[in-house]
mmCIF file of C-alpha atoms in Angstrom:
data_model
loop_
_atom_site.group_PDB
_atom_site.id
_atom_site.type_symbol
_atom_site.label_atom_id
_atom_site.label_comp_id
_atom_site.label_asym_id
_atom_site.label_seq_id
_atom_site.Cartn_x
_atom_site.Cartn_y
_atom_site.Cartn_z
ATOM 1 C CA UNK A 268 -16.948 25.093 20.735
ATOM 2 C CA UNK A 269 -18.536 21.681 20.295
ATOM 3 C CA UNK A 270 -15.157 20.010 20.833
ATOM 4 C CA UNK A 271 -14.505 21.917 24.083
ATOM 5 C CA UNK A 272 -17.968 21.125 25.435
ATOM 6 C CA UNK A 273 -18.049 17.446 24.430
ATOM 7 C CA UNK A 274 -14.567 16.870 25.892
ATOM 8 C CA UNK A 275 -15.708 18.548 29.123
ATOM 9 C CA UNK A 276 -12.660 20.846 29.115
ATOM 10 C CA UNK A 277 -12.469 23.095 32.181
ATOM 11 C CA UNK A 278 -10.431 25.931 30.678
ATOM 12 C CA UNK A 279 -9.240 26.659 27.129
ATOM 13 C CA UNK A 280 -6.663 29.100 25.772
ATOM 14 C CA UNK A 281 -7.487 30.258 22.241
ATOM 15 C CA UNK A 282 -5.347 32.283 19.829
ATOM 16 C CA UNK A 283 -6.467 34.013 16.609
ATOM 17 C CA UNK A 284 -10.098 34.224 17.653
ATOM 18 C CA UNK A 285 -10.928 36.760 14.915
ATOM 19 C CA UNK A 286 -13.518 38.313 17.228
ATOM 20 C CA UNK A 287 -14.252 42.003 16.616
ATOM 21 C CA UNK A 288 -16.655 42.769 19.461
ATOM 22 C CA UNK A 289 -16.927 42.157 23.190
ATOM 23 C CA UNK A 290 -20.248 40.369 22.719
ATOM 24 C CA UNK A 291 -21.584 38.747 19.572
ATOM 25 C CA UNK A 292 -23.082 35.505 18.283
ATOM 26 C CA UNK A 293 -19.917 33.543 19.098
ATOM 27 C CA UNK A 294 -19.836 34.654 22.741
ATOM 28 C CA UNK A 295 -23.550 33.847 23.019
ATOM 29 C CA UNK A 296 -22.915 30.293 21.769
ATOM 30 C CA UNK A 297 -20.090 29.930 24.298
ATOM 31 C CA UNK A 298 -22.396 30.914 27.148
ATOM 32 C CA UNK A 299 -25.114 28.599 25.864
ATOM 33 C CA UNK A 300 -22.679 25.706 26.313
ATOM 34 C CA UNK A 301 -22.137 26.605 29.979
ATOM 35 C CA UNK A 302 -18.875 28.508 29.539
ATOM 36 C CA UNK A 303 -17.730 32.076 30.130
ATOM 37 C CA UNK A 304 -15.124 34.009 28.142
ATOM 38 C CA UNK A 305 -12.572 36.762 28.679
ATOM 39 C CA UNK A 306 -10.906 37.949 25.505
ATOM 40 C CA UNK A 307 -8.864 40.616 23.774
ATOM 41 C CA UNK A 308 -10.049 41.496 20.276
ATOM 42 C CA UNK A 309 -9.062 43.697 17.384
ATOM 43 C CA UNK A 310 -11.874 46.124 16.689
ATOM 44 C CA UNK A 311 -10.444 47.813 13.603
ATOM 45 C CA UNK A 312 -8.484 45.088 11.783
ATOM 46 C CA UNK A 313 -9.106 41.474 10.795
ATOM 47 C CA UNK A 314 -7.561 38.487 12.510
ATOM 48 C CA UNK A 315 -5.706 38.007 15.761
ATOM 49 C CA UNK A 316 -7.280 38.075 19.170
ATOM 50 C CA UNK A 317 -6.845 35.854 22.221
ATOM 51 C CA UNK A 318 -9.371 34.351 24.609
ATOM 52 C CA UNK A 319 -9.680 32.268 27.748
ATOM 53 C CA UNK A 320 -12.816 30.128 27.892
ATOM 54 C CA UNK A 321 -13.778 28.449 31.140
ATOM 55 C CA UNK A 322 -16.594 26.511 32.699
ATOM 56 C CA UNK A 323 -19.077 28.606 34.635
ATOM 57 C CA UNK A 324 -18.343 26.509 37.733
ATOM 58 C CA UNK A 325 -14.851 28.030 37.947
ATOM 59 C CA UNK A 326 -14.310 31.236 39.887
ATOM 60 C CA UNK A 327 -12.274 33.413 37.534
ATOM 61 C CA UNK A 328 -11.788 37.166 37.286
ATOM 62 C CA UNK A 329 -10.050 39.164 34.578
ATOM 63 C CA UNK A 330 -6.946 41.075 35.684
ATOM 64 C CA UNK A 331 -5.136 43.950 34.051
ATOM 65 C CA UNK A 332 -1.545 43.414 32.960
ATOM 66 C CA UNK A 333 0.027 46.253 30.927
ATOM 67 C CA UNK A 334 0.013 45.348 27.234
ATOM 68 C CA UNK A 335 3.183 44.953 25.213
ATOM 69 C CA UNK A 336 3.596 46.001 21.548
ATOM 70 C CA UNK A 337 4.871 42.669 20.226
ATOM 71 C CA UNK A 338 2.093 40.333 21.385
ATOM 72 C CA UNK A 339 -1.566 40.136 22.294
ATOM 73 C CA UNK A 340 -2.569 38.831 25.702
ATOM 74 C CA UNK A 341 -5.415 38.242 28.122
ATOM 75 C CA UNK A 342 -4.873 37.364 31.788
ATOM 76 C CA UNK A 343 -7.137 36.047 34.532
ATOM 77 C CA UNK A 344 -6.955 35.009 38.166
ATOM 78 C CA UNK A 345 -8.295 31.544 38.982
ATOM 79 C CA UNK A 346 -9.625 31.672 42.539
ATOM 80 C CA UNK A 347 -9.019 28.494 44.547
ATOM 81 C CA UNK A 348 -10.109 27.403 48.044
ATOM 82 C CA UNK A 349 -8.299 28.760 51.119
ATOM 83 C CA UNK A 350 -7.822 32.135 49.402
ATOM 84 C CA UNK A 351 -5.232 30.697 47.026
ATOM 85 C CA UNK A 352 -5.074 31.732 43.380
ATOM 86 C CA UNK A 353 -3.380 30.967 40.072
ATOM 87 C CA UNK A 354 -2.687 33.549 37.365
ATOM 88 C CA UNK A 355 -3.273 32.337 33.803
ATOM 89 C CA UNK A 356 -2.416 34.152 30.566
ATOM 90 C CA UNK A 357 -3.035 33.498 26.881
ATOM 91 C CA UNK A 358 -0.424 34.853 24.427
ATOM 92 C CA UNK A 359 -0.230 35.406 20.670
ATOM 93 C CA UNK A 360 3.016 36.922 19.356
ATOM 94 C CA UNK A 361 2.403 39.330 16.502
ATOM 95 C CA UNK A 362 5.409 41.701 16.549
ATOM 96 C CA UNK A 363 9.107 41.657 15.796
ATOM 97 C CA UNK A 364 11.083 38.855 17.383
ATOM 98 C CA UNK A 365 13.988 41.245 18.007
ATOM 99 C CA UNK A 366 12.075 43.073 20.753
ATOM 100 C CA UNK A 367 9.649 40.332 21.817
ATOM 101 C CA UNK A 368 11.995 38.679 24.310
ATOM 102 C CA UNK A 369 12.410 41.914 26.289
ATOM 103 C CA UNK A 370 8.669 42.587 26.133
ATOM 104 C CA UNK A 371 7.875 39.097 27.395
ATOM 105 C CA UNK A 372 10.391 39.531 30.212
ATOM 106 C CA UNK A 373 8.584 42.703 31.292
ATOM 107 C CA UNK A 374 5.231 40.926 31.022
ATOM 108 C CA UNK A 375 6.278 38.090 33.344
ATOM 109 C CA UNK A 376 7.692 40.628 35.806
ATOM 110 C CA UNK A 377 4.263 42.258 35.983
ATOM 111 C CA UNK A 378 2.601 38.867 36.481
ATOM 112 C CA UNK A 379 4.998 37.955 39.280
ATOM 113 C CA UNK A 380 4.157 41.190 41.073
ATOM 114 C CA UNK A 381 0.685 39.680 41.580
ATOM 115 C CA UNK A 382 1.435 35.979 42.143
ATOM 116 C CA UNK A 383 4.236 33.424 41.994
ATOM 117 C CA UNK A 384 1.906 30.738 40.644
ATOM 118 C CA UNK A 385 1.663 31.184 36.881
ATOM 119 C CA UNK A 386 0.267 29.387 33.852
ATOM 120 C CA UNK A 387 1.030 30.837 30.417
ATOM 121 C CA UNK A 388 -0.155 29.279 27.148
ATOM 122 C CA UNK A 389 -0.021 30.499 23.598
ATOM 123 C CA UNK A 390 1.301 30.686 20.064
ATOM 124 C CA UNK A 391 4.732 32.297 20.372
ATOM 125 C CA UNK A 392 5.774 31.902 16.720
ATOM 126 C CA UNK A 393 9.297 30.913 17.772
ATOM 127 C CA UNK A 394 10.860 27.695 16.479
ATOM 128 C CA UNK A 395 11.617 26.182 19.867
ATOM 129 C CA UNK A 396 12.736 22.974 18.154
ATOM 130 C CA UNK A 397 15.689 24.788 16.543
ATOM 131 C CA UNK A 398 18.667 26.081 18.505
ATOM 132 C CA UNK A 399 19.201 29.772 17.753
ATOM 133 C CA UNK A 400 20.189 32.991 19.476
ATOM 134 C CA UNK A 401 16.527 33.969 19.839
ATOM 135 C CA UNK A 402 15.499 30.543 21.115
ATOM 136 C CA UNK A 403 18.247 30.598 23.742
ATOM 137 C CA UNK A 404 17.401 34.138 24.857
ATOM 138 C CA UNK A 405 13.712 33.261 25.161
ATOM 139 C CA UNK A 406 14.496 30.100 27.096
ATOM 140 C CA UNK A 407 16.699 32.090 29.453
ATOM 141 C CA UNK A 408 13.837 34.472 30.224
ATOM 142 C CA UNK A 409 11.227 31.926 31.277
ATOM 143 C CA UNK A 410 13.702 29.670 33.078
ATOM 144 C CA UNK A 411 14.981 32.642 35.121
ATOM 145 C CA UNK A 412 11.491 32.901 36.648
ATOM 146 C CA UNK A 413 11.423 29.200 37.476
ATOM 147 C CA UNK A 414 8.895 28.424 34.752
ATOM 148 C CA UNK A 415 8.852 25.012 33.073
ATOM 149 C CA UNK A 416 7.959 24.554 29.391
ATOM 150 C CA UNK A 417 5.904 21.400 28.810
ATOM 151 C CA UNK A 418 5.368 21.269 25.025
ATOM 152 C CA UNK A 419 7.925 18.937 23.474
ATOM 153 C CA UNK A 420 6.530 17.912 20.080
ATOM 154 C CA UNK A 421 5.848 19.914 16.881
ATOM 155 C CA UNK A 422 2.567 21.811 17.024
ATOM 156 C CA UNK A 423 2.432 23.368 13.534
ATOM 157 C CA UNK A 424 1.815 21.748 10.165
ATOM 158 C CA UNK A 425 5.287 22.885 9.063
ATOM 159 C CA UNK A 426 6.772 20.558 11.688
ATOM 160 C CA UNK A 427 7.903 23.218 14.167
ATOM 161 C CA UNK A 428 7.192 23.681 17.877
ATOM 162 C CA UNK A 429 5.413 27.059 18.169
ATOM 163 C CA UNK A 430 2.677 26.541 20.767
ATOM 164 C CA UNK A 431 3.934 26.453 24.338
ATOM 165 C CA UNK A 432 2.700 25.743 27.869
ATOM 166 C CA UNK A 433 4.639 27.443 30.682
ATOM 167 C CA UNK A 434 3.900 26.960 34.361
ATOM 168 C CA UNK A 435 5.365 27.399 37.798
ATOM 169 C CA UNK A 436 6.514 24.181 39.500
ATOM 170 C CA UNK A 437 3.788 21.654 40.361
ATOM 171 C CA UNK A 438 1.074 23.457 38.384
ATOM 172 C CA UNK A 439 0.947 21.183 35.313
ATOM 173 C CA UNK A 440 1.288 17.427 35.704
ATOM 174 C CA UNK A 441 4.508 16.161 34.166
ATOM 175 C CA UNK A 442 4.198 14.212 30.920
ATOM 176 C CA UNK A 443 0.531 15.189 30.744
ATOM 177 C CA UNK A 444 0.718 17.554 27.746
ATOM 178 C CA UNK A 445 -0.672 15.825 24.667
ATOM 179 C CA UNK A 446 -0.238 17.253 21.161
ATOM 180 C CA UNK A 447 -3.206 16.113 19.074
ATOM 181 C CA UNK A 448 -2.986 15.740 15.281
ATOM 182 C CA UNK A 449 -4.227 18.692 13.239
ATOM 183 C CA UNK A 450 -7.907 17.984 12.684
ATOM 184 C CA UNK A 451 -9.352 17.814 9.141
ATOM 185 C CA UNK A 452 -12.601 19.082 10.678
ATOM 186 C CA UNK A 453 -11.003 22.546 10.885
ATOM 187 C CA UNK A 454 -9.376 23.076 7.450
ATOM 188 C CA UNK A 455 -8.345 26.686 8.178
ATOM 189 C CA UNK A 456 -6.408 25.714 11.323
ATOM 190 C CA UNK A 457 -2.712 24.850 10.844
ATOM 191 C CA UNK A 458 -1.930 24.302 14.545
ATOM 192 C CA UNK A 459 -2.418 21.250 16.756
ATOM 193 C CA UNK A 460 -4.547 21.266 19.891
ATOM 194 C CA UNK A 461 -2.685 20.799 23.164
ATOM 195 C CA UNK A 462 -4.318 19.036 26.113
ATOM 196 C CA UNK A 463 -2.873 19.073 29.615
ATOM 197 C CA UNK A 464 -3.874 18.363 33.203
ATOM 198 C CA UNK A 465 -3.513 20.874 36.021
ATOM 199 C CA UNK A 466 -2.011 19.614 39.255
ATOM 200 C CA UNK A 467 -3.955 22.091 41.377
ATOM 201 C CA UNK A 468 -5.995 21.083 44.405
ATOM 202 C CA UNK A 469 -9.436 22.594 44.596
ATOM 203 C CA UNK A 470 -10.123 22.646 40.857
ATOM 204 C CA UNK A 471 -13.576 21.174 40.175
ATOM 205 C CA UNK A 472 -13.469 17.712 38.705
ATOM 206 C CA UNK A 473 -14.851 17.091 35.266
ATOM 207 C CA UNK A 474 -18.552 16.379 35.268
ATOM 208 C CA UNK A 475 -19.604 12.774 34.835
ATOM 209 C CA UNK A 476 -23.093 12.116 33.551
ATOM 210 C CA UNK A 477 -25.045 8.863 33.812
ATOM 211 C CA UNK A 478 -27.413 8.448 30.902
ATOM 212 C CA UNK A 479 -30.209 5.892 31.077
ATOM 213 C CA UNK A 480 -32.236 4.851 28.068
ATOM 214 C CA UNK A 481 -34.719 2.239 26.976
ATOM 215 C CA UNK A 482 -33.903 -0.233 24.253
ATOM 216 C CA UNK A 483 -36.886 0.646 22.042
ATOM 217 C CA UNK A 484 -36.207 -2.300 19.730
ATOM 218 C CA UNK A 485 -37.169 -4.698 22.540
ATOM 219 C CA UNK A 486 -40.458 -2.978 23.366
ATOM 220 C CA UNK A 487 -43.654 -4.845 22.449
ATOM 221 C CA UNK A 488 -45.702 -2.127 20.771
ATOM 222 C CA UNK A 489 -49.106 -3.740 21.466
ATOM 223 C CA UNK A 490 -48.353 -4.280 25.164
ATOM 224 C CA UNK A 491 -46.933 -0.760 25.461
ATOM 225 C CA UNK A 492 -50.034 0.741 23.853
ATOM 226 C CA UNK A 493 -52.313 -1.248 26.180
ATOM 227 C CA UNK A 494 -50.350 -0.362 29.334
ATOM 228 C CA UNK A 495 -50.260 3.326 28.400
ATOM 229 C CA UNK A 496 -54.007 3.399 27.722
ATOM 230 C CA UNK A 497 -54.829 1.687 31.022
ATOM 231 C CA UNK A 498 -52.549 3.979 33.014
ATOM 232 C CA UNK A 499 -53.950 7.166 31.461
ATOM 233 C CA UNK A 500 -57.496 5.927 32.018
ATOM 234 C CA UNK A 501 -56.747 5.170 35.656
ATOM 235 C CA UNK A 502 -55.229 8.616 36.217
ATOM 236 C CA UNK A 503 -58.145 10.320 34.489
ATOM 237 C CA UNK A 504 -60.761 8.560 36.666
ATOM 238 C CA UNK A 505 -58.778 9.143 39.850
ATOM 239 C CA UNK A 506 -60.705 11.350 42.305
ATOM 240 C CA UNK A 507 -57.536 12.873 43.771
ATOM 241 C CA UNK A 508 -56.409 16.474 43.320
ATOM 242 C CA UNK A 509 -54.950 17.830 40.110
ATOM 243 C CA UNK A 510 -51.461 18.017 41.678
ATOM 244 C CA UNK A 511 -51.666 14.370 42.729
ATOM 245 C CA UNK A 512 -52.720 13.374 39.205
ATOM 246 C CA UNK A 513 -49.692 15.197 37.795
ATOM 247 C CA UNK A 514 -47.482 13.357 40.288
ATOM 248 C CA UNK A 515 -48.954 10.003 39.224
ATOM 249 C CA UNK A 516 -48.440 10.895 35.577
ATOM 250 C CA UNK A 517 -44.777 11.793 36.135
ATOM 251 C CA UNK A 518 -44.144 8.627 38.139
ATOM 252 C CA UNK A 519 -46.075 6.106 36.051
ATOM 253 C CA UNK A 520 -46.069 7.243 32.440
#
């Protein structure tokens, strides 16, 4: 969570959350950082789970898309100005590859019944870097809906491309998907982080903060002590109202 907050990321797609409840300490920490979360979790078994985290400034609502047996998913609608919207889904394939392609085809059909502007991210556990019958069939499915796949480099420690970013035309900026090295700060994670930029008008820009500070090493301690004492003495002897004294304190101290 610290990485997402410090990088000022607007929206994040997370797989294998390992959450077991709708609300817990993890979701509380997420909200404390100024983010909201929609997620699917396993309540009776360990592992799995998918989530979409997003800044509270975004207008996002969870939508229902019928679940499929071979993967976990969570879907939301991102509300944009002028009554436009973008559907976004997070995917984690868990079932047999032999039936996944058909299930994913049905899933996209259900998404398209709601919008033709789609963004789908996730861990599909398919070696997209290797030509195979499954890889070709999967590629045929998403290309038939006009979706582009933007991940081009290996995303797993084994050297395979498993984590994918699909989008309708003009949703994701071309050549803007960056595959970061697997971080040693997260020893249990064997996947890379993917960063990309949305080409969607109306999305709030990332927050820029200006931080001002004093160089304490250049402060003359004796002069500072004298100035502070004189200012506090002057405020204390001031015959003005209490509110005016507080204002002077805030402005001068």
